[in-house]
Coordinates of N, CA and C in Angstrom, one line a residue:
R1313 N 7.9 -3.6 -20.4 CA 8.8 -3.2 -19.4 C 8.0 -2.8 -18.1
H1314 N 8.8 -3.2 -16.8 CA 8.3 -3.1 -15.8 C 9.3 -2.1 -15.1
T1315 N 8.8 -1.0 -14.3 CA 10.1 -0.3 -13.6 C 9.2 -0.1 -12.1
R1316 N 10.1 0.0 -11.1 CA 9.5 -0.4 -9.6 C 10.0 1.0 -9.2
L1317 N 9.1 1.9 -8.8 CA 9.8 3.3 -8.1 C 9.0 3.2 -6.5
Q1318 N 10.0 3.8 -5.6 CA 9.8 3.8 -4.3 C 10.3 5.2 -4.0
G1319 N 9.2 5.8 -3.1 CA 9.6 7.5 -2.7 C 8.9 7.8 -1.7
D1320 N 9.0 8.9 -1.0 CA 8.2 9.3 0.0 C 7.8 10.7 -0.4
W1321 N 6.4 10.8 -0.8 CA 5.7 12.1 -1.6 C 4.9 12.5 -0.6
S1322 N 4.4 13.8 -0.6 CA 3.8 14.6 0.3 C 2.4 14.0 -0.4
S1323 N 1.1 14.5 0.7 CA -0.1 14.0 0.3 C -0.7 14.8 -0.9
D1324 N -0.1 16.0 -1.4 CA -0.6 16.4 -2.7 C -0.2 15.9 -4.0
V1325 N 0.7 14.7 -3.9 CA 1.3 14.3 -5.0 C 0.3 13.2 -5.4
C1326 N -0.2 13.2 -6.5 CA -1.3 11.9 -7.2 C -0.3 11.0 -7.8
S1327 N -0.4 10.0 -7.4 CA 0.5 8.7 -7.8 C 0.0 8.5 -9.4
S1328 N -1.0 8.6 -9.5 CA -1.6 8.1 -11.3 C -0.8 9.3 -12.2
D1329 N -0.7 10.6 -11.4 CA -0.2 11.7 -12.3 C 1.3 11.6 -12.6
L1330 N 1.8 11.0 -11.4 CA 3.3 10.9 -11.5 C 3.4 9.8 -12.6
A1331 N 2.7 8.7 -12.5 CA 3.2 7.6 -13.8 C 3.0 8.1 -15.0
N1332 N 2.0 9.1 -15.1 CA 1.6 9.7 -16.5 C 2.9 10.7 -17.0
D1333 N 3.1 11.5 -15.8 CA 4.0 12.3 -16.1 C 5.6 11.3 -16.4
F1334 N 5.9 10.3 -15.7 CA 7.1 9.3 -15.9 C 6.9 9.1 -17.5
G1335 N 5.8 8.5 -17.8 CA 5.6 8.0 -19.3 C 5.8 9.0 -20.1
A1336 N 5.2 10.1 -20.2 CA 5.1 11.3 -20.9 C 7.0 11.8 -21.3
S1337 N 7.7 11.6 -20.1 CA 9.0 12.4 -20.1 C 9.9 11.2 -21.0
L1338 N 9.4 9.9 -21.0 CA 10.2 8.8 -21.7 C 9.4 8.5 -23.4
G1339 N 8.3 9.2 -23.5 CA 7.8 9.5 -24.8 C 7.1 8.0 -25.0
C1340 N 6.3 7.5 -23.9 CA 5.7 6.6 -24.1 C 4.3 6.6 -23.1
G1341 N 3.8 5.7 -23.2 CA 2.5 5.8 -22.2 C 2.9 5.0 -20.9
A1342 N 2.4 5.1 -19.6 CA 2.6 4.7 -18.2 C 1.4 4.7 -17.7
Y1343 N 1.4 3.4 -16.6 CA 0.4 3.4 -15.9 C 0.7 2.7 -14.3
L1344 N 0.1 2.8 -13.4 CA 0.2 2.2 -12.0 C -0.1 0.7 -12.1
G1345 N 0.8 -0.3 -12.0 CA 0.3 -1.8 -11.9 C -0.1 -2.2 -10.8
A1346 N 0.5 -1.5 -9.6 CA 0.2 -1.6 -8.3 C 0.6 -0.5 -7.5
L1347 N 0.0 -0.2 -6.3 CA 0.4 0.8 -5.4 C 0.5 0.4 -4.0
C1348 N 1.2 0.4 -3.3 CA 1.4 0.4 -1.9 C 1.8 1.0 -1.2
R1349 N 0.6 1.8 -0.3 CA 1.2 2.9 0.7 C 1.8 2.3 1.8
T1350 N 2.9 2.6 2.1 CA 3.5 1.9 3.6 C 3.5 3.1 4.6
R1351 N 2.9 4.1 4.2 CA 2.8 5.4 5.3 C 1.9 6.5 4.8
I1352 N 1.1 6.6 5.7 CA 0.1 7.8 5.5 C 0.3 8.8 7.3
G1353 N 0.9 9.7 7.0 CA 1.4 10.7 8.0 C 2.3 9.7 9.0
E1354 N 1.5 9.6 10.3 CA 2.5 8.7 11.2 C 2.0 7.6 11.5
Y1355 N 1.0 7.0 10.7 CA 0.4 5.7 10.4 C 1.3 5.0 9.4
L1356 N 2.0 3.7 10.1 CA 3.1 3.0 9.3 C 2.4 1.6 8.7
L1357 N 2.7 0.9 7.6 CA 1.6 -0.1 7.2 C 2.3 -1.4 8.3
E1358 N 3.4 -1.1 8.7 CA 4.1 -2.1 9.7 C 3.2 -2.4 11.0
N1359 N 2.7 -1.3 11.3 CA 1.8 -1.4 12.5 C 0.3 -1.4 12.2
A1360 N -0.1 -1.7 11.1 CA -1.5 -1.9 10.6 C -2.0 -3.3 11.2
L1361 N -3.4 -3.2 11.4 CA -4.0 -4.3 11.6 C -4.7 -5.1 10.8
D1362 N -4.8 -6.6 10.6 CA -5.4 -7.0 9.7 C -6.7 -6.9 9.8
P1363 N -7.8 -6.9 9.1 CA -9.1 -6.9 9.3 C -9.8 -7.9 10.0
S1364 N -9.0 -9.0 10.1 CA -9.5 -10.3 11.0 C -9.1 -10.2 12.4
Q1365 N -8.4 -9.1 12.9 CA -8.2 -8.8 14.2 C -9.3 -8.0 14.9
F1366 N -10.2 -7.5 14.1 CA -11.2 -6.7 14.6 C -12.5 -7.5 14.8
S1367 N -12.8 -7.6 16.4 CA -13.5 -8.0 16.9 C -14.9 -7.4 17.1
R1368 N -14.8 -5.9 16.8 CA -16.0 -5.3 17.1 C -15.6 -3.9 16.2
K1369 N -16.9 -3.1 15.9 CA -16.8 -1.7 15.2 C -16.4 -0.7 16.5
P1370 N -15.4 0.0 16.5 CA -15.1 1.0 17.3 C -16.1 1.9 17.4
T1371 N -16.2 2.6 18.8 CA -17.1 3.9 19.0 C -16.7 4.8 18.7
E1372 N -17.2 6.0 18.4 CA -16.8 7.1 17.9 C -15.8 7.6 18.9
G1373 N -14.5 8.1 17.9 CA -13.4 8.6 18.5 C -12.5 7.7 19.3
E1374 N -12.7 6.2 19.3 CA -11.9 5.3 19.8 C -11.0 4.6 18.7
T1375 N -10.0 4.6 19.2 CA -8.9 3.8 18.6 C -8.6 2.3 18.9
L1376 N -8.9 1.5 18.0 CA -8.8 -0.1 18.4 C -7.2 -0.2 18.4
K1377 N -6.7 -1.1 19.2 CA -4.9 -1.3 19.4 C -4.9 -2.9 19.0
G1378 N -3.8 -3.1 18.4 CA -3.6 -4.6 18.3 C -3.2 -5.5 19.2

C-alpha cells in the first residue's frame, strides 16, 4: 500500500524518522519512496532555477536570478 503525506515541518524533523514512526504506529514497516521538498525557509520550489538556466558559477556571495 502507498500513502501520500503532505505537511509543513520544522527543519529539526527528520523525514525518514517520521516514516519509521508512522509505520511503527501501524504495527508494520514504512519507508520513504519519494521526497519532494517544496520549501526550505524562504526559498520555494516554484521559484527555483532549473540547472540548465545556469550559464556560469556564481561568485562568492552572489545570488543568481532567473
